[in-house]
Amino acid sequence: MNTRIFLIISLIIICLTLQALTISMPRVVCSIDTGDIDLNGQVDLVVGHFPTPAYPGAAFTVLYNFENGAFTEVDTSIAYYGYQGAIALGKLNNDAYPDLITYYRNMDTGTAVPHMRFVTNVGGHLNNYFDIQFPGNNVFSGYTVGNLTFDELSDLAFYDGYDTLYLWESNPVTHFNPIIKMHLPYPPQQMRCGDIDNDGRDELLIVGQPLTYFDYTDSGWEQIVIDSLHFHSYGFIADVDNDGENEIITQEMPPLGDIYPARIYKKINDNYVMMYESYNNFMGWLLVFDYNDDNLADMLIGNYLETNLGNYTFSESSLLYPGLYAFANTSADVDGNGYNDIIFIGNYYTGLITIYFSDGEGHFLSDPPVANSDNTLPTPDIAYMKAYPNPFVDAVNFSITNIPKLNNCKIQIYNIKGELVKELKDQAISNQFIWDGKDRFNQPVSNGIYFCRLRSDTHVYDTKKVIKTK
């Protein structure tokens, strides 16, 4: 599939309801990850969808946070099949920009062949990718991303529909080292990466029965059992008692009954001890995060918040949002006030994202606090670009509507490999730029397709595809 350009389809998607900031997507929302994709100091969202042959479309969408919870929606236009239920940002190379790890079902032969699709970040834009085929039996169940080895790059763990775990170790030259294959005693319910043994790098937590994790040591991979007596459905890795060392928090969703235990495990003298166990009669997705910035991990189970009071004690469960039929997918400081906010996605394949903003005191507000005296969000700079003639032979002109006044407006030109060919700047006279069809070494470029991106130091405004011909 040819590389395709970023298209801005809606410049402001702020919908303030009575309860929260709600973002309505044109496709179903299956997962979300957070990170500073364009390195502007704000938390952006990348949203995974579920394109199928019957309902094709972009596999993911990027929501750029241009100021404290005000988002610009950018459609990647990278359309491929596959359920994006665990979309994840990671590090695939040595630059500062986070890259994206997704799932891809190749249908070229008429039969779905699972792949991992890795989308690299070029200057804040996710549009260049490479694929690696899943090595198993074409039954793909899930994956997770973390720094499991000694380098700074993201490794990948995934499993088939049975009991086989696969590990791909990152490699900056060939992307990934040969695959490591291991058998598990029980199919995982969930996997998560985090620093379990506090050695400065991630381990791989396998949630199920038993509860176990894999640690990469000098002699290879070592498996450590935490609890073999109980069943576990969800798991998190966080510092519960503020001693600088992480604990493991789990929740059990039994197949029968209406009691859902939550448990906390701590490593003491090389053994894992259950420090906390509670029984709840409400079910829902487990989210562990510090909402009040007291360095104690709090718990959200479904829509019920339990505040960590220290010494492995928690407050009584408080129902936050009785009318919200969704589950908490992740948390991040979206509005930049120093407190983690809650990001919900709707149940049953809706296109809704709901964000509740924390004030740090147990209250989650309907909209983010802003610095403006009139309590309104700032209006972003908006600019559009036209390219003519297109196709072109010798030179192409760019006409800018509403050109930004600040932050060094420029046009960056990329080839179909995602390589920067030329940067046009300091030409903004009467809102016009001209590209003479030469690269940065003043050599004529070859005929073909080029992507021209209008941007400043902090914003991307528009992208156009141009074609150079003879």
Short mmCIF file of C-alpha atoms in Angstrom, two decimals:
data_model
loop_
_atom_site.label_atom_id
_atom_site.label_comp_id
_atom_site.label_asym_id
_atom_site.label_seq_id
_atom_site.Cartn_x
_atom_site.Cartn_y
_atom_site.Cartn_z
CA MET A 1 0.00 0.00 0.00
CA ASN A 2 1.38 3.39 -0.94
CA THR A 3 2.31 5.83 1.76
CA ARG A 4 -0.44 8.38 2.13
CA ILE A 5 -0.51 11.82 3.63
CA PHE A 6 -1.91 13.29 6.81
CA LEU A 7 -5.21 15.04 6.23
CA ILE A 8 -6.59 17.54 8.68
CA ILE A 9 -10.30 16.72 8.83
CA SER A 10 -11.39 18.85 11.78
CA LEU A 11 -9.47 21.63 13.44
CA ILE A 12 -11.25 21.80 16.77
CA ILE A 13 -13.19 18.90 18.23
CA ILE A 14 -14.09 20.22 21.64
CA CYS A 15 -17.57 19.18 22.76
CA LEU A 16 -18.26 20.21 26.32
CA THR A 17 -21.15 18.26 27.82
CA LEU A 18 -22.61 18.54 31.29
CA GLN A 19 -20.28 15.82 32.51
CA ALA A 20 -16.98 15.95 30.63
CA LEU A 21 -15.07 16.78 27.55
CA THR A 22 -16.39 14.36 24.93
CA ILE A 23 -14.74 13.73 21.59
CA SER A 24 -16.85 12.05 18.94
CA MET A 25 -14.83 10.04 16.41
CA PRO A 26 -16.13 9.01 12.96
CA ARG A 27 -14.99 5.41 13.61
CA VAL A 28 -15.20 3.03 16.54
CA VAL A 29 -12.64 3.57 19.30
CA CYS A 30 -10.90 0.39 20.45
CA SER A 31 -7.88 1.68 22.39
CA ILE A 32 -5.92 4.83 23.25
CA ASP A 33 -2.34 5.58 24.14
CA THR A 34 -0.88 8.89 25.24
CA GLY A 35 2.41 10.67 24.59
CA ASP A 36 3.96 13.85 23.24
CA ILE A 37 3.95 12.93 19.56
CA ASP A 38 5.02 16.33 18.22
CA LEU A 39 7.25 17.26 21.20
CA ASN A 40 5.37 20.46 22.01
CA GLY A 41 5.18 19.68 25.72
CA GLN A 42 1.50 18.59 25.60
CA VAL A 43 -0.01 15.11 26.01
CA ASP A 44 -1.40 13.90 22.66
CA LEU A 45 -3.74 10.94 22.07
CA VAL A 46 -3.39 8.22 19.46
CA VAL A 47 -6.64 6.32 18.92
CA GLY A 48 -6.94 2.78 17.55
CA HIS A 49 -9.89 1.79 15.34
CA PHE A 50 -11.22 -1.45 13.81
CA PRO A 51 -11.19 -1.24 10.00
CA THR A 52 -12.53 -4.32 8.19
CA PRO A 53 -13.21 -5.20 4.54
CA ALA A 54 -16.85 -4.29 5.17
CA TYR A 55 -15.95 -1.05 6.99
CA PRO A 56 -12.59 0.16 5.66
CA GLY A 57 -10.85 3.27 6.90
CA ALA A 58 -7.85 4.59 8.79
CA ALA A 59 -6.45 2.21 11.39
CA PHE A 60 -5.67 5.01 13.83
CA THR A 61 -6.18 8.71 14.40
CA VAL A 62 -3.90 11.22 16.11
CA LEU A 63 -5.38 13.87 18.39
CA TYR A 64 -2.78 16.61 18.78
CA ASN A 65 -3.07 18.54 22.03
CA PHE A 66 -2.23 22.10 21.05
CA GLU A 67 -2.98 23.65 24.45
CA ASN A 68 -4.06 22.09 27.75
CA GLY A 69 -6.73 19.68 26.54
CA ALA A 70 -7.79 21.42 23.31
CA PHE A 71 -7.24 18.96 20.48
CA THR A 72 -6.73 19.04 16.74
CA GLU A 73 -7.82 15.84 14.98
CA VAL A 74 -5.51 14.56 12.26
CA ASP A 75 -6.53 11.55 10.17
CA THR A 76 -3.45 9.55 9.25
CA SER A 77 -5.09 8.15 6.09
CA ILE A 78 -3.08 4.94 6.63
CA ALA A 79 -5.86 2.45 6.00
CA TYR A 80 -5.32 -1.24 6.77
CA TYR A 81 -7.29 -4.03 8.38
CA GLY A 82 -6.92 -5.17 11.96
CA TYR A 83 -8.45 -4.68 15.39
CA GLN A 84 -6.40 -2.00 17.15
CA GLY A 85 -7.24 -3.09 20.66
CA ALA A 86 -3.77 -2.43 22.13
CA ILE A 87 -2.32 0.43 20.11
CA ALA A 88 0.90 1.62 21.76
CA LEU A 89 3.53 4.32 21.46
CA GLY A 90 7.13 3.21 21.78
CA LYS A 91 10.68 3.91 20.71
CA LEU A 92 11.92 2.29 17.49
CA ASN A 93 14.98 4.45 16.82
CA ASN A 94 17.30 6.87 18.54
CA ASP A 95 15.46 10.13 17.89
CA ALA A 96 13.29 11.88 20.47
CA TYR A 97 9.93 11.28 18.76
CA PRO A 98 7.71 8.39 19.94
CA ASP A 99 6.79 5.81 17.31
CA LEU A 100 3.68 3.64 17.03
CA ILE A 101 3.16 -0.13 17.25
CA THR A 102 -0.03 -1.54 15.70
CA TYR A 103 -1.59 -4.78 14.48
CA TYR A 104 -2.11 -5.46 10.77
CA ARG A 105 -4.08 -8.20 8.98
CA ASN A 106 -2.69 -8.73 5.49
CA MET A 107 -5.50 -9.86 3.16
CA ASP A 108 -3.51 -10.06 -0.09
CA THR A 109 -3.97 -13.84 -0.38
CA GLY A 110 -7.63 -13.75 0.61
CA THR A 111 -6.78 -15.16 4.05
CA ALA A 112 -5.95 -12.96 7.01
CA VAL A 113 -2.23 -13.17 7.83
CA PRO A 114 -1.36 -11.31 11.06
CA HIS A 115 1.52 -8.85 11.07
CA MET A 116 2.84 -6.18 13.37
CA ARG A 117 2.94 -2.78 11.67
CA PHE A 118 5.46 -0.30 13.05
CA VAL A 119 4.75 3.34 12.18
CA THR A 120 7.75 5.63 12.57
CA ASN A 121 7.45 9.24 13.68
CA VAL A 122 9.01 11.73 11.27
CA GLY A 123 9.13 15.16 12.86
CA GLY A 124 5.90 14.66 14.78
CA HIS A 125 3.98 12.79 12.05
CA LEU A 126 3.13 9.09 11.99
CA ASN A 127 3.07 8.15 8.32
CA ASN A 128 6.00 5.85 7.45
CA TYR A 129 5.92 2.17 8.38
CA PHE A 130 7.38 -1.33 8.07
CA ASP A 131 5.77 -4.73 8.70
CA ILE A 132 6.89 -7.98 10.34
CA GLN A 133 4.78 -11.11 10.01
CA PHE A 134 3.51 -12.83 13.13
CA PRO A 135 5.43 -16.15 13.41
CA GLY A 136 2.77 -18.25 15.08
CA ASN A 137 -0.23 -20.22 13.90
CA ASN A 138 -2.13 -17.17 12.57
CA VAL A 139 -4.07 -16.95 15.84
CA PHE A 140 -3.20 -13.63 17.40
CA SER A 141 -4.49 -12.64 20.84
CA GLY A 142 -2.60 -9.62 22.14
CA TYR A 143 0.65 -7.75 22.60
CA THR A 144 2.38 -5.23 24.84
CA VAL A 145 5.37 -2.90 24.48
CA GLY A 146 8.19 -2.02 26.89
CA ASN A 147 11.95 -1.71 27.35
CA LEU A 148 12.62 -5.29 28.40
CA THR A 149 16.33 -5.48 27.50
CA PHE A 150 19.35 -3.32 28.23
CA ASP A 151 18.94 -0.78 25.42
CA GLU A 152 16.63 2.24 25.25
CA LEU A 153 14.42 0.88 22.45
CA SER A 154 10.99 -0.74 22.75
CA ASP A 155 10.72 -4.52 22.78
CA LEU A 156 7.54 -6.39 21.90
CA ALA A 157 5.78 -9.30 23.60
CA PHE A 158 2.75 -11.04 22.12
CA TYR A 159 0.97 -14.36 22.37
CA ASP A 160 -1.20 -16.61 20.24
CA GLY A 161 -4.63 -17.90 21.13
CA TYR A 162 -3.22 -20.79 23.08
CA ASP A 163 -0.25 -20.82 25.44
CA THR A 164 2.73 -19.57 23.43
CA LEU A 165 4.54 -16.32 24.22
CA TYR A 166 6.79 -14.58 21.69
CA LEU A 167 9.37 -11.89 22.45
CA TRP A 168 10.95 -9.59 19.89
CA GLU A 169 14.04 -7.81 21.13
CA SER A 170 14.64 -4.40 19.59
CA ASN A 171 17.63 -3.77 17.37
CA PRO A 172 18.42 -0.31 15.92
CA VAL A 173 19.86 -1.81 12.71
CA THR A 174 17.49 -4.63 11.74
CA HIS A 175 14.64 -3.41 13.99
CA PHE A 176 14.31 -6.65 15.96
CA ASN A 177 16.53 -9.57 16.94
CA PRO A 178 15.45 -13.18 16.29
CA ILE A 179 12.27 -14.15 18.08
CA ILE A 180 12.27 -15.87 21.47
CA LYS A 181 9.48 -18.39 21.94
CA MET A 182 8.25 -19.66 25.31
CA HIS A 183 5.30 -21.76 26.48
CA LEU A 184 3.05 -20.64 29.31
CA PRO A 185 1.11 -22.86 31.71
CA TYR A 186 -2.08 -20.89 31.03
CA PRO A 187 -3.22 -18.46 28.33
CA PRO A 188 -2.64 -14.89 29.58
CA GLN A 189 -5.58 -12.70 30.49
CA GLN A 190 -3.42 -9.61 30.08
CA MET A 191 0.22 -8.61 29.70
CA ARG A 192 1.88 -5.45 30.96
CA CYS A 193 5.41 -4.07 30.98
CA GLY A 194 6.90 -2.16 33.91
CA ASP A 195 9.79 -2.14 36.36
CA ILE A 196 8.62 -4.89 38.71
CA ASP A 197 11.91 -5.62 40.50
CA ASN A 198 13.08 -1.97 40.52
CA ASP A 199 16.24 -2.54 38.52
CA GLY A 200 15.68 0.40 36.17
CA ARG A 201 14.23 -1.52 33.22
CA ASP A 202 10.93 -3.17 32.41
CA GLU A 203 9.85 -6.71 33.11
CA LEU A 204 6.96 -8.54 31.43
CA LEU A 205 3.99 -9.22 33.72
CA ILE A 206 1.78 -12.16 32.70
CA VAL A 207 -1.66 -11.79 34.27
CA GLY A 208 -3.63 -15.01 34.75
CA GLN A 209 -3.16 -18.09 36.86
CA PRO A 210 -0.43 -18.20 37.92
CA LEU A 211 0.52 -14.53 38.17
CA THR A 212 4.09 -14.42 36.90
CA TYR A 213 6.65 -12.25 35.14
CA PHE A 214 9.68 -12.60 32.88
CA ASP A 215 12.94 -10.81 33.65
CA TYR A 216 15.80 -10.33 31.18
CA THR A 217 19.06 -11.14 33.01
CA ASP A 218 22.70 -11.59 32.02
CA SER A 219 22.05 -15.31 31.56
CA GLY A 220 18.84 -14.87 29.55
CA TRP A 221 15.14 -14.78 30.36
CA GLU A 222 14.06 -15.85 33.83
CA GLN A 223 10.46 -16.56 34.91
CA ILE A 224 9.35 -15.61 38.44
CA VAL A 225 6.04 -16.78 39.96
CA ILE A 226 4.23 -14.23 42.14
CA ASP A 227 1.00 -16.08 43.01
CA SER A 228 -0.17 -19.47 41.79
CA LEU A 229 -3.24 -19.77 44.02
CA HIS A 230 -5.51 -17.06 42.63
CA PHE A 231 -6.86 -16.14 39.24
CA HIS A 232 -6.12 -12.63 37.94
CA SER A 233 -7.76 -10.74 35.07
CA TYR A 234 -6.11 -7.28 35.06
CA GLY A 235 -2.77 -6.12 36.38
CA PHE A 236 -0.84 -2.90 36.99
CA ILE A 237 2.66 -2.02 38.17
CA ALA A 238 2.88 1.04 40.44
CA ASP A 239 4.31 2.35 43.73
CA VAL A 240 1.53 1.86 46.27
CA ASP A 241 3.34 2.76 49.52
CA ASN A 242 5.66 5.57 48.28
CA ASP A 243 8.87 3.76 49.17
CA GLY A 244 10.36 4.12 45.68
CA GLU A 245 9.66 0.49 44.79
CA ASN A 246 6.81 -0.77 42.65
CA GLU A 247 4.12 -3.22 43.69
CA ILE A 248 1.78 -5.32 41.54
CA ILE A 249 -1.94 -4.57 41.66
CA THR A 250 -4.44 -7.04 40.20
CA GLN A 251 -8.16 -7.51 39.84
CA GLU A 252 -10.02 -10.79 39.44
CA MET A 253 -13.05 -11.10 37.17
CA PRO A 254 -14.34 -14.60 37.97
CA PRO A 255 -16.46 -16.44 35.39
CA LEU A 256 -19.18 -17.00 38.01
CA GLY A 257 -20.45 -14.90 40.88
CA ASP A 258 -20.52 -11.17 41.53
CA ILE A 259 -17.49 -10.68 43.81
CA TYR A 260 -14.42 -9.11 42.22
CA PRO A 261 -11.27 -9.21 44.39
CA ALA A 262 -8.47 -6.64 44.13
CA ARG A 263 -5.01 -7.59 45.42
CA ILE A 264 -1.62 -5.94 45.93
CA TYR A 265 1.69 -7.82 46.02
CA LYS A 266 5.06 -6.58 47.30
CA LYS A 267 8.52 -8.12 47.04
CA ILE A 268 9.97 -8.74 50.51
CA ASN A 269 13.25 -10.66 50.92
CA ASP A 270 13.01 -12.08 47.38
CA ASN A 271 9.47 -13.35 47.97
CA TYR A 272 6.19 -11.79 46.91
CA VAL A 273 3.71 -11.19 49.72
CA MET A 274 0.04 -10.23 49.36
CA MET A 275 -0.24 -6.92 51.24
CA TYR A 276 -3.85 -6.08 50.44
CA GLU A 277 -7.03 -7.87 49.40
CA SER A 278 -10.52 -6.40 49.04
CA TYR A 279 -13.78 -7.79 47.71
CA ASN A 280 -16.04 -5.60 45.60
CA ASN A 281 -19.47 -6.30 44.17
CA PHE A 282 -19.01 -3.99 41.20
CA MET A 283 -17.19 -4.92 38.05
CA GLY A 284 -15.24 -2.86 35.56
CA TRP A 285 -11.87 -2.14 34.07
CA LEU A 286 -9.05 -1.64 36.59
CA LEU A 287 -7.06 1.59 36.29
CA VAL A 288 -4.23 2.38 38.72
CA PHE A 289 -2.96 5.97 38.78
CA ASP A 290 -2.03 8.76 41.18
CA TYR A 291 -4.82 11.30 40.73
CA ASN A 292 -3.84 13.68 43.57
CA ASP A 293 -0.05 13.79 43.13
CA ASP A 294 0.74 12.41 46.60
CA ASN A 295 3.02 9.65 45.20
CA LEU A 296 0.52 6.96 46.25
CA ALA A 297 -1.14 4.88 43.56
CA ASP A 298 -4.95 5.10 43.66
CA MET A 299 -7.42 2.66 42.07
CA LEU A 300 -10.37 3.14 39.76
CA ILE A 301 -12.50 0.02 39.28
CA GLY A 302 -15.17 0.65 36.73
CA ASN A 303 -16.56 4.03 37.77
CA TYR A 304 -15.62 3.62 41.44
CA LEU A 305 -12.62 5.52 42.82
CA GLU A 306 -10.62 4.29 45.83
CA THR A 307 -8.14 6.79 47.26
CA ASN A 308 -4.88 5.44 48.64
CA LEU A 309 -4.57 6.56 52.29
CA GLY A 310 -1.15 4.99 52.83
CA ASN A 311 0.01 1.83 54.59
CA TYR A 312 -2.06 -0.31 52.19
CA THR A 313 -5.38 1.19 53.19
CA PHE A 314 -7.89 2.76 50.81
CA SER A 315 -10.93 4.95 51.18
CA GLU A 316 -14.44 3.65 50.73
CA SER A 317 -15.35 3.30 47.07
CA SER A 318 -17.05 6.38 45.66
CA LEU A 319 -19.11 6.26 42.49
CA LEU A 320 -17.87 8.98 40.17
CA TYR A 321 -20.15 8.90 37.13
CA PRO A 322 -23.41 6.96 37.47
CA GLY A 323 -24.54 7.77 33.93
CA LEU A 324 -21.29 7.00 32.11
CA TYR A 325 -21.40 3.62 30.37
CA ALA A 326 -17.76 3.27 29.45
CA PHE A 327 -14.48 2.01 30.86
CA ALA A 328 -11.33 3.90 31.85
CA ASN A 329 -8.69 3.17 29.26
CA THR A 330 -5.77 5.23 30.57
CA SER A 331 -4.79 8.31 32.53
CA ALA A 332 -2.51 11.25 31.77
CA ASP A 333 -2.11 14.92 32.62
CA VAL A 334 -4.00 16.17 29.57
CA ASP A 335 -4.65 19.72 30.77
CA GLY A 336 -1.15 20.33 32.15
CA ASN A 337 -2.16 21.17 35.74
CA GLY A 338 0.09 18.52 37.32
CA TYR A 339 -2.67 15.97 38.05
CA ASN A 340 -3.56 12.86 36.07
CA ASP A 341 -6.89 12.95 34.24
CA ILE A 342 -9.05 9.94 33.34
CA ILE A 343 -9.64 8.99 29.71
CA PHE A 344 -12.67 6.77 29.06
CA ILE A 345 -13.70 5.06 25.85
CA GLY A 346 -17.26 3.95 25.22
CA ASN A 347 -18.39 0.35 25.45
CA TYR A 348 -19.60 -1.69 22.49
CA TYR A 349 -17.61 -0.03 19.73
CA THR A 350 -18.83 3.51 20.02
CA GLY A 351 -16.85 6.41 18.65
CA LEU A 352 -16.79 8.37 21.90
CA ILE A 353 -13.83 9.43 24.02
CA THR A 354 -14.59 11.05 27.38
CA ILE A 355 -12.01 12.91 29.47
CA TYR A 356 -12.52 13.88 33.11
CA PHE A 357 -10.05 16.46 34.41
CA SER A 358 -8.66 16.05 37.93
CA ASP A 359 -8.31 19.01 40.28
CA GLY A 360 -6.09 16.93 42.58
CA GLU A 361 -8.64 16.83 45.41
CA GLY A 362 -10.80 13.94 44.28
CA HIS A 363 -12.96 16.00 41.97
CA PHE A 364 -13.01 15.37 38.24
CA LEU A 365 -14.16 18.40 36.32
CA SER A 366 -16.18 18.66 33.14
CA ASP A 367 -13.65 20.84 31.34
CA PRO A 368 -9.97 21.71 31.79
CA PRO A 369 -8.92 24.84 33.66
CA VAL A 370 -7.43 27.50 31.40
CA ALA A 371 -5.33 30.58 32.00
CA ASN A 372 -7.53 32.98 30.04
CA SER A 373 -9.36 35.55 32.13
CA ASP A 374 -12.57 34.96 30.18
CA ASN A 375 -12.33 31.18 30.82
CA THR A 376 -12.35 30.30 27.13
CA LEU A 377 -9.94 28.10 25.23
CA PRO A 378 -7.48 29.82 22.92
CA THR A 379 -8.23 29.76 19.21
CA PRO A 380 -5.53 27.88 17.31
CA ASP A 381 -3.76 29.25 14.28
CA ILE A 382 -5.41 27.90 11.12
CA ALA A 383 -3.75 27.98 7.71
CA TYR A 384 -4.34 26.25 4.38
CA MET A 385 -2.06 25.64 1.43
CA LYS A 386 -2.63 25.30 -2.34
CA ALA A 387 -0.06 23.85 -4.73
CA TYR A 388 0.00 24.72 -8.45
CA PRO A 389 0.67 23.61 -11.07
CA ASN A 390 0.21 20.05 -9.90
CA PRO A 391 1.59 17.90 -11.48
CA PHE A 392 4.58 20.15 -12.21
CA VAL A 393 7.66 19.93 -14.41
CA ASP A 394 10.21 22.47 -13.17
CA ALA A 395 8.72 24.33 -10.20
CA VAL A 396 5.62 24.36 -8.03
CA ASN A 397 4.05 27.36 -6.26
CA PHE A 398 2.47 27.23 -2.82
CA SER A 399 -0.17 29.77 -1.89
CA ILE A 400 -0.94 30.11 1.82
CA THR A 401 -4.28 31.28 3.18
CA ASN A 402 -4.14 32.88 6.64
CA ILE A 403 -0.41 32.35 7.00
CA PRO A 404 0.75 32.16 10.64
CA LYS A 405 2.52 35.29 11.80
CA LEU A 406 4.85 33.66 14.30
CA ASN A 407 7.06 30.63 14.93
CA ASN A 408 8.99 30.47 11.65
CA CYS A 409 6.49 29.26 9.06
CA LYS A 410 8.07 26.83 6.59
CA ILE A 411 7.30 24.03 4.16
CA GLN A 412 9.02 20.66 4.55
CA ILE A 413 9.09 18.38 1.49
CA TYR A 414 9.34 14.59 1.89
CA ASN A 415 9.67 11.78 -0.63
CA ILE A 416 7.53 8.63 -0.46
CA LYS A 417 10.12 7.00 1.84
CA GLY A 418 9.50 9.69 4.44
CA GLU A 419 12.93 11.28 3.87
CA LEU A 420 13.24 15.07 4.10
CA VAL A 421 14.15 16.36 0.65
CA LYS A 422 13.99 20.14 1.04
CA GLU A 423 12.85 22.77 3.50
CA LEU A 424 11.46 26.07 2.26
CA LYS A 425 11.61 28.97 4.68
CA ASP A 426 12.07 32.72 4.76
CA GLN A 427 10.03 32.94 1.54
CA ALA A 428 6.75 34.09 3.04
CA ILE A 429 6.32 37.18 0.91
CA SER A 430 2.68 37.77 -0.06
CA ASN A 431 1.87 34.32 1.30
CA GLN A 432 3.82 32.53 -1.45
CA PHE A 433 6.46 29.80 -1.47
CA ILE A 434 8.21 28.34 -4.53
CA TRP A 435 9.94 24.97 -4.82
CA ASP A 436 12.29 24.69 -7.79
CA GLY A 437 12.21 20.88 -7.84
CA LYS A 438 15.69 20.55 -6.30
CA ASP A 439 16.81 18.88 -3.10
CA ARG A 440 18.77 20.45 -0.25
CA PHE A 441 22.00 19.78 -2.17
CA ASN A 442 20.62 21.80 -5.09
CA GLN A 443 20.28 18.69 -7.27
CA PRO A 444 17.12 18.05 -9.33
CA VAL A 445 14.86 15.45 -7.72
CA SER A 446 13.56 12.46 -9.62
CA ASN A 447 10.02 12.30 -10.97
CA GLY A 448 7.40 11.00 -8.57
CA ILE A 449 5.24 11.85 -5.57
CA TYR A 450 6.27 14.29 -2.83
CA PHE A 451 4.52 15.37 0.36
CA CYS A 452 4.71 19.06 1.27
CA ARG A 453 3.96 19.96 4.87
CA LEU A 454 3.18 23.52 6.01
CA ARG A 455 4.27 23.94 9.60
CA SER A 456 5.82 26.19 12.24
CA ASP A 457 8.00 25.32 15.19
CA THR A 458 4.94 24.25 17.19
CA HIS A 459 2.11 23.45 14.74
CA VAL A 460 1.41 21.48 11.57
CA TYR A 461 -1.18 23.33 9.46
CA ASP A 462 -1.64 21.49 6.17
CA THR A 463 -0.13 18.85 3.89
CA LYS A 464 -0.34 18.56 0.12
CA LYS A 465 0.72 15.84 -2.28
CA VAL A 466 2.48 17.04 -5.43
CA ILE A 467 3.70 15.07 -8.44
CA LYS A 468 6.82 15.91 -10.42
CA THR A 469 6.72 14.82 -14.05
CA LYS A 470 8.92 15.22 -17.09
#
